[in-house]
CSV table of C-alpha atoms in Angstrom, one decimal:
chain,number,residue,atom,x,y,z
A,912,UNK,CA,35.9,-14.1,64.7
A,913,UNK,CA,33.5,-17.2,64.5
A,914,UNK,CA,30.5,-15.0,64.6
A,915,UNK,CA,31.7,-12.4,62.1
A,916,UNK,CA,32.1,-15.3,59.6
A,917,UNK,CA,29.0,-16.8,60.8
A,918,UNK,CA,27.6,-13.1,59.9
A,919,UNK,CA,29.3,-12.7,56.5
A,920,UNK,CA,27.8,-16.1,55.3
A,921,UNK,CA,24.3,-15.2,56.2
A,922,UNK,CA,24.7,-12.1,54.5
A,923,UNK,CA,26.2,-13.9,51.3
A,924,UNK,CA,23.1,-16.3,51.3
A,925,UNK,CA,20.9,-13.8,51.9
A,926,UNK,CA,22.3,-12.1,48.9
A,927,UNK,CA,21.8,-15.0,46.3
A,928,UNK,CA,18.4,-15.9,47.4
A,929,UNK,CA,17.4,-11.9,46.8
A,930,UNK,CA,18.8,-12.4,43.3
A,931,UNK,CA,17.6,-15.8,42.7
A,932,UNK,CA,14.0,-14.6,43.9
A,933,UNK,CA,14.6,-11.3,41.9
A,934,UNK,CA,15.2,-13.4,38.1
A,935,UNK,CA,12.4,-15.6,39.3
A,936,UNK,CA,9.6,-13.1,39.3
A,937,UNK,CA,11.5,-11.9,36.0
A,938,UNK,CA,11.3,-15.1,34.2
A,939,UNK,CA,7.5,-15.8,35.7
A,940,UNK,CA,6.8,-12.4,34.5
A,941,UNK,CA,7.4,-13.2,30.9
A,942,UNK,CA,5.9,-16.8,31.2
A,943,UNK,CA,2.7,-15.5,32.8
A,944,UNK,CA,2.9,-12.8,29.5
A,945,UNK,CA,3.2,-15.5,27.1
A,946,UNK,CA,0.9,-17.4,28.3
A,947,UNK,CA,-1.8,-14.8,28.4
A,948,UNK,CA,-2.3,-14.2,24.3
A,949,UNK,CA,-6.0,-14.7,24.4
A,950,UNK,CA,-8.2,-16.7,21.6
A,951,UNK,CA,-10.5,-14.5,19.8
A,952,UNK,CA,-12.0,-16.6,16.6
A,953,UNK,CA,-13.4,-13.5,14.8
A,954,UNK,CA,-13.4,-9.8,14.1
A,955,UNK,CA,-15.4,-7.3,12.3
A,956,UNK,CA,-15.0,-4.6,9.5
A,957,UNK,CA,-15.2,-1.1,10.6
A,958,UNK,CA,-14.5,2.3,9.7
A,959,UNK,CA,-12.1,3.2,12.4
A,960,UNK,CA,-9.7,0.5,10.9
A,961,UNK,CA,-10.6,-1.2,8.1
A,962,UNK,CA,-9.7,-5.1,8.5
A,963,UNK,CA,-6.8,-5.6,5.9
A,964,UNK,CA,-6.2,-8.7,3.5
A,965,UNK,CA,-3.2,-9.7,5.7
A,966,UNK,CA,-1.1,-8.4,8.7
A,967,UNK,CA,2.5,-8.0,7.6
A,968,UNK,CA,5.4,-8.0,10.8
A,969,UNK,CA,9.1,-7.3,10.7
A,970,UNK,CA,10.9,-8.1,13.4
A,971,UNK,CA,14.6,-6.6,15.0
A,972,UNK,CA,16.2,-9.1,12.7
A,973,UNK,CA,14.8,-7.7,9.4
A,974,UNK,CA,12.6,-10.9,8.8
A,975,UNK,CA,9.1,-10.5,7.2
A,976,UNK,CA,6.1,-12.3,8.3
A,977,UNK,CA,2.4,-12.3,7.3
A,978,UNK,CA,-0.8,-12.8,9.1
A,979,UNK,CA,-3.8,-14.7,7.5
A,980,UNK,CA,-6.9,-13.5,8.2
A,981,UNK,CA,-9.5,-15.9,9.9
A,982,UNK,CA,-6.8,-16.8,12.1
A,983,UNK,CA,-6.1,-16.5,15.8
A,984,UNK,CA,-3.1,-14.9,15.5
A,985,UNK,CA,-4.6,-12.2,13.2
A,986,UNK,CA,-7.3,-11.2,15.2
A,987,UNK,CA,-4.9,-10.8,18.3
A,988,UNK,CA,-2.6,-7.9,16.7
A,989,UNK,CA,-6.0,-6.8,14.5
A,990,UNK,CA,-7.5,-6.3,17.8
A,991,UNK,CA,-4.5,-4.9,19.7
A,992,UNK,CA,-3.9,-2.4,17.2
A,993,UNK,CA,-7.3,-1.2,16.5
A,994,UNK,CA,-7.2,-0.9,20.5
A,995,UNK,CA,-4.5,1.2,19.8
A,996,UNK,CA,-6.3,3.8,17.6
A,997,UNK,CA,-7.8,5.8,19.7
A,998,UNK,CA,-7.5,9.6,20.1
A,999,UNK,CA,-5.8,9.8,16.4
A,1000,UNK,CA,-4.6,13.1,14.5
A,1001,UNK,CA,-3.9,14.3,11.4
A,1002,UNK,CA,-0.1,15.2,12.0
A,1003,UNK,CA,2.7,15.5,9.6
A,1004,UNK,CA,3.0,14.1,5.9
A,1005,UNK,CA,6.0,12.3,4.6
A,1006,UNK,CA,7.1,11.2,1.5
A,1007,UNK,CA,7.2,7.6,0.8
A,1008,UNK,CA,10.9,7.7,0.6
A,1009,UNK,CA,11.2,9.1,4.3
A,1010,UNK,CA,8.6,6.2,5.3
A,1011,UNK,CA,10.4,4.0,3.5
A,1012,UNK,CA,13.8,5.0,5.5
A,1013,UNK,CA,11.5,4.5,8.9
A,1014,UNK,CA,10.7,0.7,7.6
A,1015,UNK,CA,14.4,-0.1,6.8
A,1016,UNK,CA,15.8,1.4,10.4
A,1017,UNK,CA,13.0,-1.0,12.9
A,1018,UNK,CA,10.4,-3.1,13.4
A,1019,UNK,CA,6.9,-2.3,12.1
A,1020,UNK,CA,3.9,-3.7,11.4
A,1021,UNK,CA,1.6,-3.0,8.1
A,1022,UNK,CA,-2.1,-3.8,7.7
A,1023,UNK,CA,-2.6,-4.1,3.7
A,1024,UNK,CA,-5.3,-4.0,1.4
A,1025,UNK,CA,-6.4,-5.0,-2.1
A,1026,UNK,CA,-9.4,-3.2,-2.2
A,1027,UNK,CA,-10.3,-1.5,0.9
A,1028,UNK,CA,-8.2,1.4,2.4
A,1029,UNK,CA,-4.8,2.7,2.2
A,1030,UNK,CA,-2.3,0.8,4.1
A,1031,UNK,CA,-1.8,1.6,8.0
A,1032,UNK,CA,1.4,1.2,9.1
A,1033,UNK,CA,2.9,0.9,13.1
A,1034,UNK,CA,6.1,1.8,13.6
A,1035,UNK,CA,8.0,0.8,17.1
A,1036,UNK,CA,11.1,2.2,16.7
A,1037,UNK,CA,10.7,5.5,15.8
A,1038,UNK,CA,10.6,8.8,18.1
A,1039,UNK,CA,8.0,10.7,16.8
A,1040,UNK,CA,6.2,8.4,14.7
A,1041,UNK,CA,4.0,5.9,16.1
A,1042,UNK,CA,1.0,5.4,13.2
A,1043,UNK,CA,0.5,6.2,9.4
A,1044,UNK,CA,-1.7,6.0,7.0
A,1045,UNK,CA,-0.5,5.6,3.5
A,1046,UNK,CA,-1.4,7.6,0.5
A,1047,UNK,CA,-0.2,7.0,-3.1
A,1048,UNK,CA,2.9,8.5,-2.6
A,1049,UNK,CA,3.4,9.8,0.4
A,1050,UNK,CA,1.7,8.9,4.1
A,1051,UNK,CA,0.2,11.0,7.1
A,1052,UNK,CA,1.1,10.3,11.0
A,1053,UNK,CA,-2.1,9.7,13.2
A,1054,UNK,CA,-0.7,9.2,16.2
A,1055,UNK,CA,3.4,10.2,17.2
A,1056,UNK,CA,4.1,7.0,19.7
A,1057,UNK,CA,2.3,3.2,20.0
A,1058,UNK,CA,0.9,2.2,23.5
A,1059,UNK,CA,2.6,-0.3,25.4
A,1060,UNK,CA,5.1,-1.3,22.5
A,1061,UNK,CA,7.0,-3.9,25.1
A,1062,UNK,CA,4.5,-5.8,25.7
A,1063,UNK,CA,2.9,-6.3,21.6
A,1064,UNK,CA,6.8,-7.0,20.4
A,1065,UNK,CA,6.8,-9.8,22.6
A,1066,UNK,CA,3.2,-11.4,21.6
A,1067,UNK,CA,3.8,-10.6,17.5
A,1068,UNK,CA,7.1,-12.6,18.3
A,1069,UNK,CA,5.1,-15.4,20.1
A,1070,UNK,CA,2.3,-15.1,17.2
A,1071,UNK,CA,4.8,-15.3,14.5
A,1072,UNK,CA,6.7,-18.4,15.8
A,1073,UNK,CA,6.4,-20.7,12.8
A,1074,UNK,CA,5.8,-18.8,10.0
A,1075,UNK,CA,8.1,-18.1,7.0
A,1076,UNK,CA,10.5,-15.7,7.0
A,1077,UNK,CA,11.1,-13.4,4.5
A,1078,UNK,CA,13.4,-10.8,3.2
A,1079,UNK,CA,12.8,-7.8,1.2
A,1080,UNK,CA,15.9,-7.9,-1.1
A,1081,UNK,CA,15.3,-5.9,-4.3
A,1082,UNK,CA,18.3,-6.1,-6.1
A,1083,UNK,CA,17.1,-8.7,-8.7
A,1084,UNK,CA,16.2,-5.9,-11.3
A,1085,UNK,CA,17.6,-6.8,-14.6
A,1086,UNK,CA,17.2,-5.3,-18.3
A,1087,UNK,CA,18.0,-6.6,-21.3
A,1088,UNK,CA,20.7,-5.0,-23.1
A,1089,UNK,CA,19.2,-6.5,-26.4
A,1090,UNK,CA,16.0,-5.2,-27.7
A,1091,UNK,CA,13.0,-6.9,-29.4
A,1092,UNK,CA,11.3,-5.3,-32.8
A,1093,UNK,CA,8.2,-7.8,-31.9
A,1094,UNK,CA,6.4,-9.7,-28.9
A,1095,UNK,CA,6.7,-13.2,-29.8
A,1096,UNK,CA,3.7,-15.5,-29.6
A,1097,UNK,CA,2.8,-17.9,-27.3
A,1098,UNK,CA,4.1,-17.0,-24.2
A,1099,UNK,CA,0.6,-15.9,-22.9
A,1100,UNK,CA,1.8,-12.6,-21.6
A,1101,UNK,CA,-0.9,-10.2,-20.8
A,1102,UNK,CA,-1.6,-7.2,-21.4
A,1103,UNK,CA,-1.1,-4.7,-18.7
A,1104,UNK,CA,-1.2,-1.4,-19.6
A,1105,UNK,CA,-1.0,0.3,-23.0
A,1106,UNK,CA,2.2,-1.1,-25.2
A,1107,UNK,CA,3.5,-2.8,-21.4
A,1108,UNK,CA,3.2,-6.5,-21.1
A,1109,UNK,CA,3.6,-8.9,-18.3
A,1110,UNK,CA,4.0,-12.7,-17.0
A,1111,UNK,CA,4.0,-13.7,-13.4
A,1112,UNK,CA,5.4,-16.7,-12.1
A,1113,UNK,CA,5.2,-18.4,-9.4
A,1114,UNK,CA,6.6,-21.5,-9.5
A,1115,UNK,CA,9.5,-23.5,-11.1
A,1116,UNK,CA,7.0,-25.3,-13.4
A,1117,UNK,CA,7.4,-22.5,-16.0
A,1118,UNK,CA,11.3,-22.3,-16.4
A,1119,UNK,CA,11.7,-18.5,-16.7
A,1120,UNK,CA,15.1,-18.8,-17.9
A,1121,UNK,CA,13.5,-20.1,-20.8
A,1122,UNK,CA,11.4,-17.7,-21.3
A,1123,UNK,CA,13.9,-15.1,-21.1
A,1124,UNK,CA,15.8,-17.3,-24.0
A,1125,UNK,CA,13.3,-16.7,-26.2
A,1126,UNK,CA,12.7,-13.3,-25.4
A,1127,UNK,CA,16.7,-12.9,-26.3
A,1128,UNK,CA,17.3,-11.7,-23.0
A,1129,UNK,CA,21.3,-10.5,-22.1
A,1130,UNK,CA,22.6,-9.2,-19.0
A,1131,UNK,CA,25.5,-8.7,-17.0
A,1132,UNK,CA,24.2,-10.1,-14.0
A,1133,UNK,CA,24.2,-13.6,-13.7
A,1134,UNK,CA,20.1,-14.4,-13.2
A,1135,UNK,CA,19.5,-16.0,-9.6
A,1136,UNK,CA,18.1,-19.2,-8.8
A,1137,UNK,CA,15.2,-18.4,-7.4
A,1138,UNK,CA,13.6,-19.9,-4.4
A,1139,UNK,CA,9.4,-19.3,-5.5
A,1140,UNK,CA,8.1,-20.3,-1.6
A,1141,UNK,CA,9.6,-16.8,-0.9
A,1142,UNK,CA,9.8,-15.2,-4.4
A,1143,UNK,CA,7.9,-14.6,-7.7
A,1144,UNK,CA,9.0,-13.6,-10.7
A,1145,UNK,CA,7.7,-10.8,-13.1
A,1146,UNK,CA,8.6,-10.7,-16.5
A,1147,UNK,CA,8.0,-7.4,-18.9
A,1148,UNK,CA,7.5,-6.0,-21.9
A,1149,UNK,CA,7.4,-2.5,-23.1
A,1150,UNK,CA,7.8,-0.2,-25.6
A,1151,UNK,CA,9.3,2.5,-23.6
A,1152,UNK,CA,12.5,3.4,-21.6
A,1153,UNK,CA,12.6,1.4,-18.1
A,1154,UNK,CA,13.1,4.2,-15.7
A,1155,UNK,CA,12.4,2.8,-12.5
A,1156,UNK,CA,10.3,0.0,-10.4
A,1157,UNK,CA,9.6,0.8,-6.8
A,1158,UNK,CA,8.8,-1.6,-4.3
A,1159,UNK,CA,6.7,-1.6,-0.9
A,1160,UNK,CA,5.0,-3.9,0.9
A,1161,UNK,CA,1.9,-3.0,-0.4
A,1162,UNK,CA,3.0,-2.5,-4.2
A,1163,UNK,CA,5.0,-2.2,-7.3
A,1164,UNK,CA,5.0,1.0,-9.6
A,1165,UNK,CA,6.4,0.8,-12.8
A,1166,UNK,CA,7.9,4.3,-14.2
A,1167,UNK,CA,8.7,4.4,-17.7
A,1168,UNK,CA,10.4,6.9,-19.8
A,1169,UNK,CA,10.7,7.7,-23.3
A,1170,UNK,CA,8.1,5.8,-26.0
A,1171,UNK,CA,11.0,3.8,-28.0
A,1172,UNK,CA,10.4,1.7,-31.6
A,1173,UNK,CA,11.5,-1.4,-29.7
A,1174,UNK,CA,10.3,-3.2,-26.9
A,1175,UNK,CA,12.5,-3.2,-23.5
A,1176,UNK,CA,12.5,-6.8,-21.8
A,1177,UNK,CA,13.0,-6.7,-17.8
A,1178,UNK,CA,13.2,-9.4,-15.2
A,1179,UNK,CA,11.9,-8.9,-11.8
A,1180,UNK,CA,12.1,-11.2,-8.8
A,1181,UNK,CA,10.0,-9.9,-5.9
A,1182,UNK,CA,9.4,-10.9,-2.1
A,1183,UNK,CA,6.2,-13.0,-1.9
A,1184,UNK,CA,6.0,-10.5,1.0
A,1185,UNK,CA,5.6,-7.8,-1.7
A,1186,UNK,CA,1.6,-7.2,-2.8
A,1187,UNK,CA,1.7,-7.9,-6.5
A,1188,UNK,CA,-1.8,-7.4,-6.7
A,1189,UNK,CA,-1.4,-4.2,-7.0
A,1190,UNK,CA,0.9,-2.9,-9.7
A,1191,UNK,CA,1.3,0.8,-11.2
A,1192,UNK,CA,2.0,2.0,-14.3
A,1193,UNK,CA,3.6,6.0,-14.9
A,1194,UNK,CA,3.9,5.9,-18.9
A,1195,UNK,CA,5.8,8.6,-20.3
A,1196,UNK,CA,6.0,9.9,-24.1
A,1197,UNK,CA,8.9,12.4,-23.4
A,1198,UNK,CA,8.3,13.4,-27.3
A,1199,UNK,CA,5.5,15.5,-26.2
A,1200,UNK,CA,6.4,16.0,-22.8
A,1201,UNK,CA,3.2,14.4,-21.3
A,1202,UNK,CA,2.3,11.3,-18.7
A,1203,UNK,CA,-0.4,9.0,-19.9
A,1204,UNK,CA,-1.5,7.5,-16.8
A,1205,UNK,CA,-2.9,3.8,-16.9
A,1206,UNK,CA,-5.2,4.7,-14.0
A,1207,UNK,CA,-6.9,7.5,-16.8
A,1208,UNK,CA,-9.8,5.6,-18.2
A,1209,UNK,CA,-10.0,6.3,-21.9
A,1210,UNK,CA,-13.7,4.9,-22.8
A,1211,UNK,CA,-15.4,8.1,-20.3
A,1212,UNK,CA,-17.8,9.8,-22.4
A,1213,UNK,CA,-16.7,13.6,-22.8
A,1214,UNK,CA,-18.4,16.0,-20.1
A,1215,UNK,CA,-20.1,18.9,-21.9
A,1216,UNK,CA,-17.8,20.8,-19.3
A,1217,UNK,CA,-14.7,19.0,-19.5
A,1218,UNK,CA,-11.3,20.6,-19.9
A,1219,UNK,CA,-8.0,19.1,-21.5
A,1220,UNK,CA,-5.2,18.7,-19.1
A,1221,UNK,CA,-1.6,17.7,-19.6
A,1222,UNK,CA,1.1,16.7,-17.5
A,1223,UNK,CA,4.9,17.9,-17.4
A,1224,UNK,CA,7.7,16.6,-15.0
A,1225,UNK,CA,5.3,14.1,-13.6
A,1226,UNK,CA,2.8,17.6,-12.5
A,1227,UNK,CA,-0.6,18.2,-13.8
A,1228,UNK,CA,-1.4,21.5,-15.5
A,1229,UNK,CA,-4.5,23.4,-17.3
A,1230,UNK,CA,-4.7,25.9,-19.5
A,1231,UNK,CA,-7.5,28.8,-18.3
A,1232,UNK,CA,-7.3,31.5,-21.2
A,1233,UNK,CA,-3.8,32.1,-21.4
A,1234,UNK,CA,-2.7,30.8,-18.1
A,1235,UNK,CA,-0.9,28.2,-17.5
A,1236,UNK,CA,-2.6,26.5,-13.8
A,1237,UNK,CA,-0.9,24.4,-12.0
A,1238,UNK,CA,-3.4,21.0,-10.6
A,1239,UNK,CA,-3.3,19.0,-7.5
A,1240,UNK,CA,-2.7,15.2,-9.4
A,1241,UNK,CA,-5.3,12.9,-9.9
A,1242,UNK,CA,-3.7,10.8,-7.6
A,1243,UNK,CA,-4.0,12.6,-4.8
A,1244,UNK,CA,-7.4,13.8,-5.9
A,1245,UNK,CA,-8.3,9.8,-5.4
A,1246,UNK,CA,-6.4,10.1,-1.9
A,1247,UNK,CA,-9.1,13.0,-1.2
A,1248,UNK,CA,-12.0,10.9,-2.4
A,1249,UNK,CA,-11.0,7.8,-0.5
A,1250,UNK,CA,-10.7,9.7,2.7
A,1251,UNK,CA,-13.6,11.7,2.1
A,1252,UNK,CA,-15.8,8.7,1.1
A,1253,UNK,CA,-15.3,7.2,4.9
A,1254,UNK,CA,-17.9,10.1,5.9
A,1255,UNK,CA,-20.9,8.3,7.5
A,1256,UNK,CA,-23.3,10.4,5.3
A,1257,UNK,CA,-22.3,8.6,1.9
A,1258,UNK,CA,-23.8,5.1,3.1
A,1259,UNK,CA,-27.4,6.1,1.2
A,1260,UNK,CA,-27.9,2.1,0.3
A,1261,UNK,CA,-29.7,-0.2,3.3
A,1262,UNK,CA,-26.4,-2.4,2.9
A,1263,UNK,CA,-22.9,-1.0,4.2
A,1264,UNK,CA,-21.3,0.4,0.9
A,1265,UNK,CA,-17.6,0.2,0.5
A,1266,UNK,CA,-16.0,2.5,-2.1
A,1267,UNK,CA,-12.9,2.8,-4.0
A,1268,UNK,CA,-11.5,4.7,-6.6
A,1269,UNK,CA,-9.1,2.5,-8.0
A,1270,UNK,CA,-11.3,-0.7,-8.9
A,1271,UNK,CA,-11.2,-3.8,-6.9
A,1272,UNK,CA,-8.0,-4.9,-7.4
A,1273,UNK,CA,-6.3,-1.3,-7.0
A,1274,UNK,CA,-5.2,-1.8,-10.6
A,1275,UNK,CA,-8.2,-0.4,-12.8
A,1276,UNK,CA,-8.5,2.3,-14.9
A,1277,UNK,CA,-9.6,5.1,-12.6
A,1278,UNK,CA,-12.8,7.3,-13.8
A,1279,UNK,CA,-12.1,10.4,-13.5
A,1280,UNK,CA,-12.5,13.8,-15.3
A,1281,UNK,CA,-11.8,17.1,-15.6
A,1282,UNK,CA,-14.6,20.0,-15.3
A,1283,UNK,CA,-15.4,23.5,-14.6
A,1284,UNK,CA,-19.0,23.5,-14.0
A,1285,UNK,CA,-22.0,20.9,-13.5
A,1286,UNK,CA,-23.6,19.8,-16.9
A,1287,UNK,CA,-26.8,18.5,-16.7
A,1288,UNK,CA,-26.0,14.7,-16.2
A,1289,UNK,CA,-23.6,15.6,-13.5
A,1290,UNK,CA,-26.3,18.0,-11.9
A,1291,UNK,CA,-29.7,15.9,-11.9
A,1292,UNK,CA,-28.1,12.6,-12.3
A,1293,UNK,CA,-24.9,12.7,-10.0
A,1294,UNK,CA,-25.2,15.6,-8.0
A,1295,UNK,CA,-26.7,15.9,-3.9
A,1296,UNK,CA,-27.2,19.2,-3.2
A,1297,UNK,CA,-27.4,18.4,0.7
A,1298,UNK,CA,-23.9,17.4,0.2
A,1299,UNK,CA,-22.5,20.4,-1.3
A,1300,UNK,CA,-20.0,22.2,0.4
A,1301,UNK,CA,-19.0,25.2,-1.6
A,1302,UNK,CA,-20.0,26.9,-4.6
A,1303,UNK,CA,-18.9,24.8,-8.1
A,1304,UNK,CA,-20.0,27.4,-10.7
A,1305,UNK,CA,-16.2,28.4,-12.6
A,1306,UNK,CA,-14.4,26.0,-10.7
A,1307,UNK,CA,-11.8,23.9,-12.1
A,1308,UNK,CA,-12.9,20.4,-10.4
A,1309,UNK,CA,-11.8,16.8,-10.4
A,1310,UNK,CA,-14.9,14.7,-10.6
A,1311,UNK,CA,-14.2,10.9,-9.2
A,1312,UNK,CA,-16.4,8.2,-9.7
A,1313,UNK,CA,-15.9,5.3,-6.5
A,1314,UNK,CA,-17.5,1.7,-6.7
A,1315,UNK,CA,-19.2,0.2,-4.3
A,1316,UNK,CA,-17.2,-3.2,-3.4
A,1317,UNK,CA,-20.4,-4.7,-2.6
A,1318,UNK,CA,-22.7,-3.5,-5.6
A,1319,UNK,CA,-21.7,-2.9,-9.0
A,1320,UNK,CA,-24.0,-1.1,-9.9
A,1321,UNK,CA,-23.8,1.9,-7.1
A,1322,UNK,CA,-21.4,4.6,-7.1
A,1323,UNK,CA,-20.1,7.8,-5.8
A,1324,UNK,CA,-18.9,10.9,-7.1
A,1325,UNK,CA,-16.7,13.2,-5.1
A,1326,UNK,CA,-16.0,17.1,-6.7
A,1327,UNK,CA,-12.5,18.3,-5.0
A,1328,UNK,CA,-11.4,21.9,-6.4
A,1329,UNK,CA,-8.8,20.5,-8.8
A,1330,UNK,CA,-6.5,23.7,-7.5
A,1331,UNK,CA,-6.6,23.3,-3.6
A,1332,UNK,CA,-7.9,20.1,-2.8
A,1333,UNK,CA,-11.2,21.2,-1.2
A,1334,UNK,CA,-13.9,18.9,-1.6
A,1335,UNK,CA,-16.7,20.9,-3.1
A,1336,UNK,CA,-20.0,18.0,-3.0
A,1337,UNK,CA,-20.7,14.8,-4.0
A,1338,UNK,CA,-23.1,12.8,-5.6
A,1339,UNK,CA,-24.5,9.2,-6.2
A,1340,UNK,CA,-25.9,7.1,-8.8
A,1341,UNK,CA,-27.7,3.4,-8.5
A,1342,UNK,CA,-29.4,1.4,-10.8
């Protein structure tokens, strides 16, 4: 009987030391892993993944975070992701309401841009979804599932230890039931897009409750007090019908509706984790039935082949005879010519070119026009022939102009068939 104890207690100990050695190597595991997030003090620019302005993470808890660059913590995930881009498609398309559903059900993390590239966005909780690359309004999947996903969560969670949390609440969204026949002066709001003016604040030192005084503002809503390390405010003016303001991480678009003889007053608080660098304007004269874009720049000299176009339930249509032809928008024409523009061939100048269609800031007029044939400027002035792809003579074509971020005056011009979305050639201009 002695022994069969003796036996049983050997077992038992032998037991809770397999366990005990068992949640050791668990534990040293993860220390050895936290311990091994390496220093790297720079990285560089490249077309593969462009480096963005700043690396936004949310975590399982629905708390925003953002990376600076030119810090260590930066170039980790910039480097672990961009180690992560290899073998890339061009998969499915979603809308940015179905991506936006993908951010609100996990983690993920978003590179943004001012200037650069559309934002790329890493997703770790979804099946079939691993990468995207964002467009104006909707997003294409370059790769279905993330490397080693484990393994990142645990070092972004490590690398984000310290920084400020935020949320991404966008309920503060109020409009004046009161209307004003004038704007009244000093203020200093600016002028944002045609008849639409704004104010941003970002700090308590301008009262905006004050402002809104003023500006006669009356709600339901009780206005919040707002918190401006996490918040801003943004305060607007317009003389059309407030249909709608959409928020992402990387910006805000403003729809409007109907063109009214009084100006609409709205308040705004946004997540500092929000880019309100880049803000969008859809204004919409439902009199005629037609979108006046603020991206449309108005001072473009006429091409001798340029065609009227209008725009009806926020699509874009021509006229050929008496046919009515339905366009691909300029929007996603710009998508074409950003995407297009990463070609190799287009870097003519000795110095690395970076183009954009949307000005440096993403919130400039866009230059753009409608043609259907090369006029003589646009031939011998703006036109390669060793980049053409197809024939352009009868074509309906979107002609986009792209700046060079790091020379003003060089530019590129990208033809896409303004029916399909082909590219047709490009061209380039340099003084």
């Amino acid at each position: 009987m002695k022994l069969k104890k003796l036996v049983k207690i050997l077992i038992y100990i032998f037991f809770v030391v397999l366990i005990y050695v068992f949640l050791f190597n668990i534990f040293k595991v993860d220390e050895i892993e936290e311990e091994e997030i390496p220093i790297i003090e720079s990285v560089e620019d490249n077309d593969l993944l462009p480096t963005p302005d700043r690396i936004v993470y949310k975590n399982i808890n629905n708390e925003y975070m953002q990376l600076e660059p030119n810090t260590n913590e930066y170039n980790v995930i910039y480097t672990e992701l961009y180690n992560r881009m290899k073998n890339t498609i061009e998969g499915k398309v979603y809308s940015e309401m179905e991506i936006t559903s993908m951010q609100n059900r996990g983690s993920f993390v978003e590179f943004d841009y001012n200037t650069k590239s559309k934002n790329y966005i890493f997703f770790f909780d979804e099946s079939e979804v691993g990468i995207i690359k964002r467009f104006t309004d909707s997003g294409q999947v370059l790769k279905t599932s993330l490397d080693n996903k484990i393994a990142l969560l645990k070092k972004l969670d490590k690398l984000a230890e310290g920084k400020t949390k935020y949320d991404f609440n966008t309920e503060y969204n109020y409009t004046s039931e009161n209307k004003l026949t004038s704007i009244p002066e000093n203020l200093n709001f600016n002028e944002a897009s045609q008849e639409v003016y704004q104010k941003i604040i970002t700090s308590e030192q301008e009262n905006y409750k004050d402002i809104l005084e003023k500006l006669n503002f009356k709600n339901t809503n009780e206005l919040p007090n707002i918190d401006f390390n996490k918040y801003k405010v943004i305060l607007t003016i317009a003389k059309y019908e407030i249909k709608d303001i959409m928020q992402n991480i990387g910006n805000i678009k403003y729809e409007f509706g109907e063109f009214l003889d009084t100006y609409t007053v709205n308040f705004l608080a946004v997540s500092k984790i929000v880019n309100s660098n880049c803000i969008y304007y859809n204004l919409t004269n439902l009199s005629e039935n037609t979108t006046a874009i603020k991206e449309t720049n108005p001072n473009v000299v006429k091409d001798d082949y340029a065609v009227d176009y209008y725009i009806e339930n926020s699509k874009y249509y021509s006229s050929i005879g008496d046919n009515k032809v339905e366009l691909i928008s300029l929007e996603k024409a710009c998508d074409i010519a950003d995407k297009e523009a990463e070609d190799s061939k287009y870097q003519y100048q000795p110095w690395k070119s970076e183009f954009y269609t949307r000005g440096k800031d993403k919130n400039d007029y866009i230059s753009a026009e409608l043609i259907s044939n090369l006029s003589s400027i646009s031939k011998y002035s703006h036109w390669k022939e060793e980049w053409k792809k197809s024939d352009y003579s009868g074509k309906l074509m979107w002609k986009i102009r792209l700046f060079d971020e790091n020379d003003p005056l060089t530019s590129l011009y990208i033809y896409i068939d303004a029916i399909d979305g082909d590219v047709i050639g490009a061209g380039a201009s340099s003084d």
